[in-house]
Amino acid sequence: MDGMVYKENYRGKEESSDEREIETLKMEKKQSEVMEQLVKQASASPNANALTSILVQATSHPNVFSFSQFLALPNLLQLEATENSTYLDMLRLFAHGTWSDYKSNADCFPQLIPDQILKLKQLTVLTLAETYKVLPYNQLMQELDMTNVRELEDFLISECMYSGIVRGKLDHLRQCFQVQFAACRDLRHAQLGSMIQTLSNWLSTSENLLVSIQEKIKWADAMSEIEKKHRKDVEEKVQEVKSLIKEAENTILNIVIDEDAHWMGNLVALAYLIFTWHAATDNTAFGSHRY
């Protein structure tokens, strides 16, 4: 019962899509500003101790979820093969790893502070959300070291959805989280080839679709011209038939009025007009035009 009430309270706080978009843009701007500041500080660090301190700040900051800019800094090389090399491994962990990776190799990293643990669990959710669109609660609790559903739902809502890194629906009945959106994590070098291939396939598909659309536009334009010509031909035929009918009516009237005319000559003229009228109506093409 508590879980259902909790979900209803959360639904009451949901925002419209426009509001979410505005909040996302604000969050991205704030993240960019924080990243720029921390990267600048890291690049200007006078020594290894100062650099490791900034790395701890970056991996625990609530608005930083990407670390590729730090990994690209040339002065990180000063940490290699020193007592501080574990901080470089820590940075790579936050760029590409998960909470399970840390637990499996905890001795290879500096001891994490609570904010770093929270951040690494958030990143773990991102990794899972990139791979699966439906995340069972059991899987999430196992990956995040959580013992009950209420704790998990609190985390997903307060630390993931409200922070803007994921969007989705909590399904308490089916015990799963349905992912609608997930922010991207840093790419590994090994993933670049696959990403380039995916983008190339998308570009090829888009180009083929564009050609198909252009061909359909040309076909529609051609059919429109054919329809206009057909309509004009029909209108001309209608006018021609109307003229013939009018002429026939006048001839019949003259036959009736002209009592002195030879009836056989008038009858032949009338038969000729009727024949001409039938010939014209047979060629009006009403209803006979096919596409």
GROMACS .gro file of C-alpha atoms in nm:
model
  291
    1MET     CA    1   0.000   0.000   0.000
    2ASP     CA    2   0.279   0.242   0.089
    3GLY     CA    3   0.446   0.181  -0.247
    4MET     CA    4   0.127   0.261  -0.438
    5VAL     CA    5   0.071   0.585  -0.241
    6TYR     CA    6   0.431   0.680  -0.303
    7LYS     CA    7   0.393   0.633  -0.677
    8GLU     CA    8   0.076   0.842  -0.685
    9ASN     CA    9   0.254   1.127  -0.506
   10TYR     CA   10   0.532   1.110  -0.763
   11ARG     CA   11   0.289   1.122  -1.054
   12GLY     CA   12   0.139   1.438  -0.910
   13LYS     CA   13   0.477   1.608  -0.949
   14GLU     CA   14   0.530   1.510  -1.311
   15GLU     CA   15   0.598   1.797  -1.552
   16SER     CA   16   0.483   1.857  -1.905
   17SER     CA   17   0.716   1.769  -2.193
   18ASP     CA   18   0.791   2.140  -2.253
   19GLU     CA   19   0.881   2.193  -1.889
   20ARG     CA   20   1.103   1.885  -1.894
   21GLU     CA   21   1.278   2.013  -2.206
   22ILE     CA   22   1.344   2.350  -2.040
   23GLU     CA   23   1.476   2.182  -1.726
   24THR     CA   24   1.698   1.955  -1.935
   25LEU     CA   25   1.848   2.253  -2.119
   26LYS     CA   26   1.911   2.431  -1.789
   27MET     CA   27   2.074   2.119  -1.646
   28GLU     CA   28   2.298   2.072  -1.952
   29LYS     CA   29   2.405   2.436  -1.937
   30LYS     CA   30   2.490   2.404  -1.569
   31GLN     CA   31   2.681   2.081  -1.629
   32SER     CA   32   2.878   2.247  -1.908
   33GLU     CA   33   2.971   2.540  -1.686
   34VAL     CA   34   3.082   2.313  -1.401
   35MET     CA   35   3.279   2.089  -1.639
   36GLU     CA   36   3.456   2.385  -1.797
   37GLN     CA   37   3.558   2.518  -1.456
   38LEU     CA   38   3.685   2.184  -1.325
   39VAL     CA   39   3.872   2.098  -1.645
   40LYS     CA   40   4.040   2.437  -1.638
   41GLN     CA   41   4.146   2.381  -1.277
   42ALA     CA   42   4.273   2.031  -1.354
   43SER     CA   43   4.476   2.146  -1.654
   44ALA     CA   44   4.641   2.415  -1.442
   45SER     CA   45   4.714   2.190  -1.142
   46PRO     CA   46   5.069   2.257  -1.022
   47ASN     CA   47   5.130   1.904  -0.890
   48ALA     CA   48   4.989   1.553  -0.866
   49ASN     CA   49   4.827   1.608  -0.525
   50ALA     CA   50   4.632   1.909  -0.649
   51LEU     CA   51   4.527   1.714  -0.958
   52THR     CA   52   4.399   1.416  -0.759
   53SER     CA   53   4.199   1.651  -0.538
   54ILE     CA   54   4.025   1.797  -0.843
   55LEU     CA   55   3.955   1.447  -0.977
   56VAL     CA   56   3.782   1.361  -0.651
   57GLN     CA   57   3.576   1.679  -0.682
   58ALA     CA   58   3.478   1.595  -1.039
   59THR     CA   59   3.378   1.235  -0.962
   60SER     CA   60   3.164   1.345  -0.667
   61HIS     CA   61   3.007   1.660  -0.812
   62PRO     CA   62   2.626   1.624  -0.851
   63ASN     CA   63   2.626   1.790  -1.195
   64VAL     CA   64   2.911   1.601  -1.363
   65PHE     CA   65   2.839   1.275  -1.546
   66SER     CA   66   3.098   1.286  -1.825
   67PHE     CA   67   3.473   1.249  -1.777
   68SER     CA   68   3.623   1.226  -2.125
   69GLN     CA   69   3.747   1.585  -2.108
   70PHE     CA   70   3.946   1.500  -1.797
   71LEU     CA   71   4.091   1.187  -1.956
   72ALA     CA   72   4.211   1.399  -2.249
   73LEU     CA   73   4.422   1.629  -2.030
   74PRO     CA   74   4.795   1.590  -2.104
   75ASN     CA   75   4.899   1.646  -1.742
   76LEU     CA   76   4.718   1.329  -1.634
   77LEU     CA   77   5.026   1.143  -1.755
   78GLN     CA   78   5.211   1.263  -1.445
   79LEU     CA   79   4.995   1.021  -1.242
   80GLU     CA   80   5.109   0.716  -1.438
   81ALA     CA   81   5.344   0.477  -1.253
   82THR     CA   82   5.323   0.677  -0.929
   83GLU     CA   83   5.150   0.626  -0.596
   84ASN     CA   84   4.867   0.838  -0.736
   85SER     CA   85   4.808   0.617  -1.040
   86THR     CA   86   4.503   0.469  -0.865
   87TYR     CA   87   4.330   0.806  -0.912
   88LEU     CA   88   4.374   0.774  -1.286
   89ASP     CA   89   4.219   0.427  -1.265
   90MET     CA   90   3.940   0.580  -1.058
   91LEU     CA   91   3.872   0.838  -1.329
   92ARG     CA   92   3.854   0.563  -1.594
   93LEU     CA   93   3.614   0.374  -1.366
   94PHE     CA   94   3.379   0.672  -1.350
   95ALA     CA   95   3.407   0.722  -1.726
   96HIS     CA   96   3.322   0.364  -1.824
   97GLY     CA   97   3.269   0.138  -1.521
   98THR     CA   98   2.992   0.045  -1.279
   99TRP     CA   99   2.942  -0.014  -0.909
  100SER     CA  100   2.996  -0.386  -0.962
  101ASP     CA  101   3.331  -0.313  -1.130
  102TYR     CA  102   3.439  -0.117  -0.825
  103LYS     CA  103   3.333  -0.388  -0.581
  104SER     CA  104   3.519  -0.651  -0.779
  105ASN     CA  105   3.844  -0.449  -0.776
  106ALA     CA  106   3.810  -0.220  -0.475
  107ASP     CA  107   4.178  -0.266  -0.381
  108CYS     CA  108   4.283  -0.110  -0.714
  109PHE     CA  109   4.111   0.222  -0.643
  110PRO     CA  110   4.119   0.489  -0.374
  111GLN     CA  111   3.849   0.450  -0.112
  112LEU     CA  112   3.539   0.626  -0.238
  113ILE     CA  113   3.358   0.890  -0.036
  114PRO     CA  114   2.973   0.875  -0.007
  115ASP     CA  115   2.915   1.126  -0.289
  116GLN     CA  116   3.136   0.921  -0.520
  117ILE     CA  117   2.947   0.603  -0.431
  118LEU     CA  118   2.621   0.779  -0.512
  119LYS     CA  119   2.762   0.904  -0.843
  120LEU     CA  120   2.893   0.560  -0.943
  121LYS     CA  121   2.553   0.405  -0.872
  122GLN     CA  122   2.386   0.672  -1.087
  123LEU     CA  123   2.629   0.592  -1.367
  124THR     CA  124   2.550   0.222  -1.323
  125VAL     CA  125   2.182   0.295  -1.388
  126LEU     CA  126   2.284   0.483  -1.704
  127THR     CA  127   2.485   0.186  -1.827
  128LEU     CA  128   2.191  -0.049  -1.775
  129ALA     CA  129   1.944   0.197  -1.930
  130GLU     CA  130   2.159   0.223  -2.244
  131THR     CA  131   2.135  -0.153  -2.292
  132TYR     CA  132   1.782  -0.239  -2.174
  133LYS     CA  133   1.454  -0.050  -2.200
  134VAL     CA  134   1.293  -0.248  -1.919
  135LEU     CA  135   1.498  -0.293  -1.600
  136PRO     CA  136   1.365  -0.549  -1.349
  137TYR     CA  137   1.380  -0.435  -0.987
  138ASN     CA  138   1.568  -0.750  -0.887
  139GLN     CA  139   1.846  -0.675  -1.135
  140LEU     CA  140   1.870  -0.312  -1.023
  141MET     CA  141   1.879  -0.401  -0.652
  142GLN     CA  142   2.154  -0.654  -0.718
  143GLU     CA  143   2.363  -0.410  -0.926
  144LEU     CA  144   2.318  -0.126  -0.677
  145ASP     CA  145   2.345  -0.323  -0.350
  146MET     CA  146   1.994  -0.230  -0.234
  147THR     CA  147   1.780  -0.449  -0.014
  148ASN     CA  148   1.420  -0.342  -0.081
  149VAL     CA  149   1.195  -0.191  -0.346
  150ARG     CA  150   1.121   0.128  -0.154
  151GLU     CA  151   1.490   0.212  -0.129
  152LEU     CA  152   1.532   0.144  -0.501
  153GLU     CA  153   1.234   0.357  -0.606
  154ASP     CA  154   1.353   0.641  -0.382
  155PHE     CA  155   1.691   0.627  -0.552
  156LEU     CA  156   1.549   0.612  -0.907
  157ILE     CA  157   1.321   0.908  -0.847
  158SER     CA  158   1.530   1.135  -0.626
  159GLU     CA  159   1.879   1.066  -0.760
  160CYS     CA  160   1.816   0.969  -1.122
  161MET     CA  161   1.493   1.112  -1.260
  162TYR     CA  162   1.497   1.439  -1.068
  163SER     CA  163   1.860   1.491  -1.168
  164GLY     CA  164   1.758   1.455  -1.534
  165ILE     CA  165   1.990   1.170  -1.629
  166VAL     CA  166   1.703   0.927  -1.695
  167ARG     CA  167   1.329   0.943  -1.756
  168GLY     CA  168   1.087   0.656  -1.730
  169LYS     CA  169   0.802   0.492  -1.542
  170LEU     CA  170   0.810   0.293  -1.222
  171ASP     CA  171   0.592  -0.016  -1.258
  172HIS     CA  172   0.535  -0.129  -0.900
  173LEU     CA  173   0.297  -0.407  -1.008
  174ARG     CA  174   0.542  -0.567  -1.255
  175GLN     CA  175   0.843  -0.473  -1.043
  176CYS     CA  176   1.037  -0.297  -1.317
  177PHE     CA  177   1.155   0.042  -1.439
  178GLN     CA  178   1.053   0.129  -1.797
  179VAL     CA  179   1.321   0.351  -1.953
  180GLN     CA  180   1.207   0.633  -2.181
  181PHE     CA  181   1.531   0.833  -2.193
  182ALA     CA  182   1.886   0.792  -2.064
  183ALA     CA  183   2.182   1.027  -2.091
  184CYS     CA  184   2.487   0.888  -2.270
  185ARG     CA  185   2.802   0.786  -2.091
  186ASP     CA  186   3.154   0.840  -2.222
  187LEU     CA  187   3.244   0.625  -2.521
  188ARG     CA  188   3.529   0.379  -2.503
  189HIS     CA  189   3.775   0.384  -2.792
  190ALA     CA  190   3.661   0.031  -2.879
  191GLN     CA  191   3.305   0.161  -2.924
  192LEU     CA  192   3.397   0.427  -3.179
  193GLY     CA  193   3.399   0.187  -3.474
  194SER     CA  194   3.053   0.060  -3.389
  195MET     CA  195   2.926   0.415  -3.338
  196ILE     CA  196   3.068   0.530  -3.674
  197GLN     CA  197   2.908   0.230  -3.846
  198THR     CA  198   2.572   0.303  -3.683
  199LEU     CA  199   2.585   0.667  -3.792
  200SER     CA  200   2.691   0.566  -4.145
  201ASN     CA  201   2.396   0.326  -4.169
  202TRP     CA  202   2.163   0.598  -4.045
  203LEU     CA  203   2.301   0.843  -4.303
  204SER     CA  204   2.258   0.590  -4.584
  205THR     CA  205   1.900   0.516  -4.478
  206SER     CA  206   1.822   0.888  -4.460
  207GLU     CA  207   1.963   0.948  -4.810
  208ASN     CA  208   1.758   0.659  -4.954
  209LEU     CA  209   1.447   0.791  -4.783
  210LEU     CA  210   1.510   1.137  -4.925
  211VAL     CA  211   1.542   0.997  -5.279
  212SER     CA  212   1.218   0.802  -5.232
  213ILE     CA  213   1.035   1.114  -5.111
  214GLN     CA  214   1.163   1.318  -5.407
  215GLU     CA  215   1.046   1.048  -5.651
  216LYS     CA  216   0.701   1.043  -5.492
  217ILE     CA  217   0.681   1.423  -5.519
  218LYS     CA  218   0.769   1.404  -5.891
  219TRP     CA  219   0.506   1.131  -5.943
  220ALA     CA  220   0.243   1.337  -5.761
  221ASP     CA  221   0.326   1.643  -5.973
  222ALA     CA  222   0.299   1.438  -6.293
  223MET     CA  223  -0.036   1.289  -6.190
  224SER     CA  224  -0.161   1.636  -6.103
  225GLU     CA  225  -0.078   1.761  -6.454
  226ILE     CA  226  -0.249   1.458  -6.610
  227GLU     CA  227  -0.558   1.521  -6.400
  228LYS     CA  228  -0.566   1.887  -6.501
  229LYS     CA  229  -0.540   1.795  -6.873
  230HIS     CA  230  -0.812   1.530  -6.840
  231ARG     CA  231  -1.042   1.775  -6.664
  232LYS     CA  232  -0.986   2.034  -6.938
  233ASP     CA  233  -1.060   1.773  -7.211
  234VAL     CA  234  -1.380   1.668  -7.036
  235GLU     CA  235  -1.496   2.029  -6.999
  236GLU     CA  236  -1.433   2.089  -7.371
  237LYS     CA  237  -1.629   1.775  -7.462
  238VAL     CA  238  -1.916   1.883  -7.238
  239GLN     CA  239  -1.932   2.217  -7.413
  240GLU     CA  240  -1.922   2.042  -7.750
  241VAL     CA  241  -2.211   1.811  -7.653
  242LYS     CA  242  -2.413   2.103  -7.520
  243SER     CA  243  -2.366   2.283  -7.851
  244LEU     CA  244  -2.478   1.975  -8.047
  245ILE     CA  245  -2.783   1.929  -7.825
  246LYS     CA  246  -2.873   2.294  -7.871
  247GLU     CA  247  -2.831   2.259  -8.248
  248ALA     CA  248  -3.050   1.946  -8.248
  249GLU     CA  249  -3.320   2.123  -8.050
  250ASN     CA  250  -3.321   2.411  -8.297
  251THR     CA  251  -3.341   2.172  -8.594
  252ILE     CA  252  -3.634   1.982  -8.443
  253LEU     CA  253  -3.810   2.308  -8.377
  254ASN     CA  254  -3.755   2.417  -8.739
  255ILE     CA  255  -3.899   2.083  -8.865
  256VAL     CA  256  -4.214   2.135  -8.664
  257ILE     CA  257  -4.250   2.498  -8.773
  258ASP     CA  258  -4.164   2.457  -9.143
  259GLU     CA  259  -4.482   2.286  -9.264
  260ASP     CA  260  -4.387   2.336  -9.631
  261ALA     CA  261  -4.048   2.158  -9.603
  262HIS     CA  262  -4.012   1.816  -9.745
  263TRP     CA  263  -4.054   1.577  -9.454
  264MET     CA  264  -3.804   1.320  -9.587
  265GLY     CA  265  -3.520   1.573  -9.615
  266ASN     CA  266  -3.585   1.698  -9.264
  267LEU     CA  267  -3.592   1.342  -9.132
  268VAL     CA  268  -3.251   1.268  -9.290
  269ALA     CA  269  -3.108   1.587  -9.139
  270LEU     CA  270  -3.248   1.492  -8.800
  271ALA     CA  271  -3.101   1.140  -8.825
  272TYR     CA  272  -2.761   1.290  -8.912
  273LEU     CA  273  -2.773   1.520  -8.608
  274ILE     CA  274  -2.870   1.232  -8.378
  275PHE     CA  275  -2.581   1.024  -8.516
  276THR     CA  276  -2.337   1.314  -8.464
  277TRP     CA  277  -2.463   1.370  -8.110
  278HIS     CA  278  -2.416   1.002  -8.020
  279ALA     CA  279  -2.065   1.002  -8.165
  280ALA     CA  280  -1.973   1.305  -7.959
  281THR     CA  281  -2.116   1.168  -7.633
  282ASP     CA  282  -1.933   0.837  -7.683
  283ASN     CA  283  -1.601   1.029  -7.688
  284THR     CA  284  -1.655   1.247  -7.381
  285ALA     CA  285  -1.458   0.991  -7.174
  286PHE     CA  286  -1.685   1.044  -6.870
  287GLY     CA  287  -1.573   0.792  -6.608
  288SER     CA  288  -1.351   0.613  -6.856
  289HIS     CA  289  -1.020   0.779  -6.771
  290ARG     CA  290  -0.785   0.545  -6.590
  291TYR     CA  291  -0.462   0.609  -6.400
   0.00000   0.00000   0.00000
